[in-house]
């Protein structure tokens, strides 16, 4: 697995993906790093499949990989795993990602980010989701499958388990919490641009700081001139 991941990283170059390249995928807030942590202080990624806004298979995967790298970058010292909160409110088969994309996303997570996922909570999935889940679950290895929990607002047992991981005061209202904060793409973009600089420094890349262009809804417009790191290639 390590050899295959080194090969993948040397060609896919996840550490070189920058926010301005995938920002369009985040315009609706369909996936982003939360501004709160779980009870153990771990990074949380929030996903809202109903807010799907593009059809590019490749760019959707690059956006996911970017967020995985960013989540790892922001893990507190001593923590190695993240959590996913997936809100299925408004989800339907019409806005579901293609099975091909779901399968490839599962492969990337399992094969190149093993043991990075602590738990994934599927919140309030509609009954129609069961048909989609019957297909997707076969792409998951047993360890990943065991980390996935279904949470239903009217099911006390699932809510009790959910609250063992999260403080209701920090949870967004859409997950049954009291946190009324809303995703703001422009503000999130500013945060990601700062993280891009931090990531480049860690990986030994020299880059010009990108600027958020408010007229383009949070996209960065200045050129980024990376000097590719050969760490992964040398390791392989």
Short mmCIF file of C-alpha atoms in Angstrom, two decimals:
data_model
loop_
_atom_site.label_atom_id
_atom_site.label_comp_id
_atom_site.label_asym_id
_atom_site.label_seq_id
_atom_site.Cartn_x
_atom_site.Cartn_y
_atom_site.Cartn_z
CA UNK A 1 0.00 0.00 0.00
CA UNK A 2 2.84 2.36 0.83
CA UNK A 3 4.53 1.73 -2.53
CA UNK A 4 1.27 2.30 -4.41
CA UNK A 5 0.58 5.49 -2.46
CA UNK A 6 4.05 6.85 -3.17
CA UNK A 7 3.48 6.19 -6.87
CA UNK A 8 0.06 7.85 -6.69
CA UNK A 9 1.40 10.90 -4.87
CA UNK A 10 4.29 11.28 -7.31
CA UNK A 11 1.86 11.48 -10.25
CA UNK A 12 -1.32 12.97 -8.71
CA UNK A 13 0.70 15.44 -6.59
CA UNK A 14 -2.01 16.15 -3.99
CA UNK A 15 0.30 18.50 -2.09
CA UNK A 16 0.41 20.79 -5.13
CA UNK A 17 -3.36 21.22 -5.54
CA UNK A 18 -4.27 24.80 -4.68
CA UNK A 19 -7.57 26.30 -3.61
CA UNK A 20 -7.98 28.49 -6.68
CA UNK A 21 -7.95 25.32 -8.82
CA UNK A 22 -10.89 23.71 -7.00
CA UNK A 23 -12.68 26.71 -5.46
CA UNK A 24 -15.59 26.39 -7.88
CA UNK A 25 -16.43 23.04 -6.29
CA UNK A 26 -16.85 24.73 -2.92
CA UNK A 27 -19.04 27.66 -3.95
CA UNK A 28 -22.25 26.13 -2.61
CA UNK A 29 -20.69 24.75 0.56
CA UNK A 30 -21.14 21.14 -0.50
CA UNK A 31 -17.89 20.20 1.27
CA UNK A 32 -15.59 22.17 3.57
CA UNK A 33 -13.54 22.00 6.75
CA UNK A 34 -15.62 22.93 9.78
CA UNK A 35 -14.61 25.69 12.17
CA UNK A 36 -15.13 23.36 15.14
CA UNK A 37 -13.74 20.02 16.30
CA UNK A 38 -15.18 16.90 17.86
CA UNK A 39 -14.89 16.23 21.59
CA UNK A 40 -11.35 14.91 21.10
CA UNK A 41 -10.24 17.97 19.16
CA UNK A 42 -10.11 16.28 15.75
CA UNK A 43 -10.65 18.00 12.40
CA UNK A 44 -14.17 17.76 10.97
CA UNK A 45 -15.16 17.83 7.30
CA UNK A 46 -18.77 18.77 6.53
CA UNK A 47 -20.41 17.52 3.35
CA UNK A 48 -23.83 18.40 1.93
CA UNK A 49 -24.45 16.23 -1.16
CA UNK A 50 -27.69 18.07 -2.00
CA UNK A 51 -25.61 21.17 -2.79
CA UNK A 52 -23.84 19.45 -5.70
CA UNK A 53 -22.99 22.14 -8.26
CA UNK A 54 -20.68 20.61 -10.88
CA UNK A 55 -20.40 17.55 -13.07
CA UNK A 56 -16.63 17.26 -13.46
CA UNK A 57 -15.50 13.86 -12.21
CA UNK A 58 -11.83 14.84 -12.09
CA UNK A 59 -12.32 18.19 -10.38
CA UNK A 60 -14.68 16.75 -7.79
CA UNK A 61 -12.01 14.23 -6.85
CA UNK A 62 -9.30 16.91 -6.77
CA UNK A 63 -11.53 18.98 -4.48
CA UNK A 64 -11.97 15.99 -2.16
CA UNK A 65 -8.22 15.29 -2.11
CA UNK A 66 -7.53 18.95 -1.44
CA UNK A 67 -9.87 18.87 1.58
CA UNK A 68 -8.33 15.65 2.87
CA UNK A 69 -4.85 17.18 2.67
CA UNK A 70 -6.13 20.35 4.33
CA UNK A 71 -7.82 18.39 7.12
CA UNK A 72 -4.57 16.56 7.82
CA UNK A 73 -2.66 19.84 7.72
CA UNK A 74 -4.94 21.17 10.46
CA UNK A 75 -4.99 18.15 12.74
CA UNK A 76 -3.95 19.11 16.28
CA UNK A 77 -0.72 17.68 17.61
CA UNK A 78 -1.18 14.08 18.65
CA UNK A 79 -4.19 13.53 16.37
CA UNK A 80 -4.02 11.56 13.14
CA UNK A 81 -7.66 11.06 12.14
CA UNK A 82 -10.59 13.22 11.06
CA UNK A 83 -14.38 12.95 11.12
CA UNK A 84 -16.94 13.48 8.39
CA UNK A 85 -20.40 14.93 8.91
CA UNK A 86 -22.60 14.32 5.88
CA UNK A 87 -25.95 16.14 5.82
CA UNK A 88 -28.43 14.47 3.46
CA UNK A 89 -31.16 17.08 3.82
CA UNK A 90 -32.59 17.72 0.35
CA UNK A 91 -30.62 14.87 -1.23
CA UNK A 92 -32.13 12.94 -4.12
CA UNK A 93 -30.91 10.65 -6.85
CA UNK A 94 -30.92 13.61 -9.26
CA UNK A 95 -28.16 15.41 -7.35
CA UNK A 96 -26.23 12.30 -6.32
CA UNK A 97 -22.64 12.00 -7.48
CA UNK A 98 -22.16 9.38 -10.21
CA UNK A 99 -21.37 5.89 -8.96
CA UNK A 100 -18.01 6.12 -10.77
CA UNK A 101 -17.06 9.18 -8.72
CA UNK A 102 -18.26 7.61 -5.47
CA UNK A 103 -16.24 4.48 -6.17
CA UNK A 104 -13.06 6.41 -6.98
CA UNK A 105 -13.50 8.60 -3.89
CA UNK A 106 -13.76 5.48 -1.74
CA UNK A 107 -10.63 4.05 -3.37
CA UNK A 108 -8.66 7.22 -2.71
CA UNK A 109 -9.73 7.39 0.92
CA UNK A 110 -9.05 3.71 1.63
CA UNK A 111 -5.91 3.18 -0.41
CA UNK A 112 -4.08 6.49 0.04
CA UNK A 113 -5.42 7.82 3.35
CA UNK A 114 -5.76 4.61 5.38
CA UNK A 115 -6.81 5.07 9.01
CA UNK A 116 -7.27 8.81 8.51
CA UNK A 117 -11.03 8.48 9.04
CA UNK A 118 -12.14 8.13 12.66
CA UNK A 119 -15.87 8.09 11.90
CA UNK A 120 -18.35 9.24 9.30
CA UNK A 121 -21.88 10.26 10.25
CA UNK A 122 -24.62 10.13 7.60
CA UNK A 123 -27.20 12.53 9.00
CA UNK A 124 -30.87 12.23 8.12
CA UNK A 125 -30.55 10.21 4.88
CA UNK A 126 -33.88 9.89 3.01
CA UNK A 127 -35.37 6.48 2.36
CA UNK A 128 -34.44 6.73 -1.33
CA UNK A 129 -30.78 6.83 -0.24
CA UNK A 130 -31.01 3.14 0.61
CA UNK A 131 -30.94 2.27 -3.10
CA UNK A 132 -27.77 4.33 -3.63
CA UNK A 133 -26.20 2.93 -0.45
CA UNK A 134 -26.74 -0.66 -1.56
CA UNK A 135 -24.35 0.05 -4.44
CA UNK A 136 -21.81 2.25 -2.67
CA UNK A 137 -21.32 0.05 0.39
CA UNK A 138 -19.73 -2.65 -1.78
CA UNK A 139 -16.86 -0.27 -2.57
CA UNK A 140 -15.94 -0.02 1.11
CA UNK A 141 -13.56 -2.30 2.93
CA UNK A 142 -14.80 -3.74 6.25
CA UNK A 143 -12.78 -1.32 8.40
CA UNK A 144 -14.18 1.72 6.60
CA UNK A 145 -17.71 0.29 6.62
CA UNK A 146 -17.62 -0.09 10.41
CA UNK A 147 -16.78 3.60 10.82
CA UNK A 148 -19.96 4.76 9.08
CA UNK A 149 -22.90 5.60 11.30
CA UNK A 150 -26.43 6.56 10.26
CA UNK A 151 -27.97 9.31 12.37
CA UNK A 152 -31.72 9.95 12.36
CA UNK A 153 -33.09 12.99 14.25
CA UNK A 154 -36.00 10.95 15.65
CA UNK A 155 -33.88 7.95 16.66
CA UNK A 156 -32.71 8.45 20.23
CA UNK A 157 -30.04 5.74 20.05
CA UNK A 158 -28.34 7.23 17.00
CA UNK A 159 -28.54 10.77 18.42
CA UNK A 160 -27.04 9.60 21.71
CA UNK A 161 -24.11 8.04 19.86
CA UNK A 162 -23.74 11.19 17.76
CA UNK A 163 -23.52 13.38 20.85
CA UNK A 164 -20.75 11.21 22.28
CA UNK A 165 -18.58 12.65 19.52
CA UNK A 166 -19.94 16.21 19.35
CA UNK A 167 -20.99 18.91 21.77
CA UNK A 168 -24.47 20.16 20.88
CA UNK A 169 -23.28 23.73 21.45
CA UNK A 170 -20.76 23.48 18.60
CA UNK A 171 -22.85 21.43 16.19
CA UNK A 172 -24.50 23.42 13.35
CA UNK A 173 -28.28 23.68 13.60
CA UNK A 174 -28.72 21.52 10.49
CA UNK A 175 -27.17 18.66 12.51
CA UNK A 176 -29.48 19.28 15.44
CA UNK A 177 -27.05 21.53 17.28
CA UNK A 178 -27.12 25.15 18.45
CA UNK A 179 -24.35 26.59 16.27
CA UNK A 180 -26.01 29.00 13.81
CA UNK A 181 -22.90 29.68 11.75
CA UNK A 182 -23.35 29.44 7.97
CA UNK A 183 -20.83 28.57 5.30
CA UNK A 184 -19.37 31.73 3.72
CA UNK A 185 -17.43 30.89 0.58
CA UNK A 186 -15.46 34.13 0.49
CA UNK A 187 -14.27 33.80 4.08
CA UNK A 188 -13.47 30.11 3.63
CA UNK A 189 -11.46 30.98 0.52
CA UNK A 190 -9.32 33.43 2.51
CA UNK A 191 -8.64 30.69 5.05
CA UNK A 192 -7.69 28.19 2.36
CA UNK A 193 -5.30 30.62 0.68
CA UNK A 194 -3.48 31.03 3.99
CA UNK A 195 -3.35 27.27 4.39
CA UNK A 196 -1.96 26.93 0.86
CA UNK A 197 1.02 29.04 1.91
CA UNK A 198 1.48 26.92 5.03
CA UNK A 199 1.24 23.72 3.02
CA UNK A 200 3.75 24.95 0.44
CA UNK A 201 6.20 25.74 3.21
CA UNK A 202 5.84 22.25 4.72
CA UNK A 203 6.35 20.56 1.35
CA UNK A 204 9.25 22.79 0.34
CA UNK A 205 7.38 24.61 -2.43
CA UNK A 206 8.04 28.26 -3.20
CA UNK A 207 4.88 30.12 -4.15
CA UNK A 208 3.57 33.62 -4.59
CA UNK A 209 0.68 34.35 -2.18
CA UNK A 210 -2.66 34.21 -4.00
CA UNK A 211 -5.30 36.91 -3.53
CA UNK A 212 -9.03 36.48 -3.21
CA UNK A 213 -10.91 38.26 -5.96
CA UNK A 214 -14.25 39.29 -4.45
CA UNK A 215 -15.69 39.79 -7.92
CA UNK A 216 -15.19 36.11 -8.73
CA UNK A 217 -16.91 34.79 -5.63
CA UNK A 218 -13.83 33.88 -3.65
CA UNK A 219 -11.63 32.56 -6.42
CA UNK A 220 -7.95 33.43 -6.38
CA UNK A 221 -6.67 35.24 -9.44
CA UNK A 222 -2.96 35.80 -8.98
CA UNK A 223 -0.62 33.29 -10.52
CA UNK A 224 0.82 30.57 -8.36
CA UNK A 225 4.26 29.44 -9.43
CA UNK A 226 5.16 26.23 -7.64
CA UNK A 227 8.56 24.63 -7.74
CA UNK A 228 7.51 20.98 -7.51
CA UNK A 229 8.84 19.04 -4.57
CA UNK A 230 10.40 15.66 -5.39
CA UNK A 231 9.95 14.23 -1.92
CA UNK A 232 7.41 11.62 -2.98
CA UNK A 233 9.28 10.73 -6.17
CA UNK A 234 12.55 10.28 -4.31
CA UNK A 235 10.88 8.17 -1.66
CA UNK A 236 9.50 5.85 -4.34
#
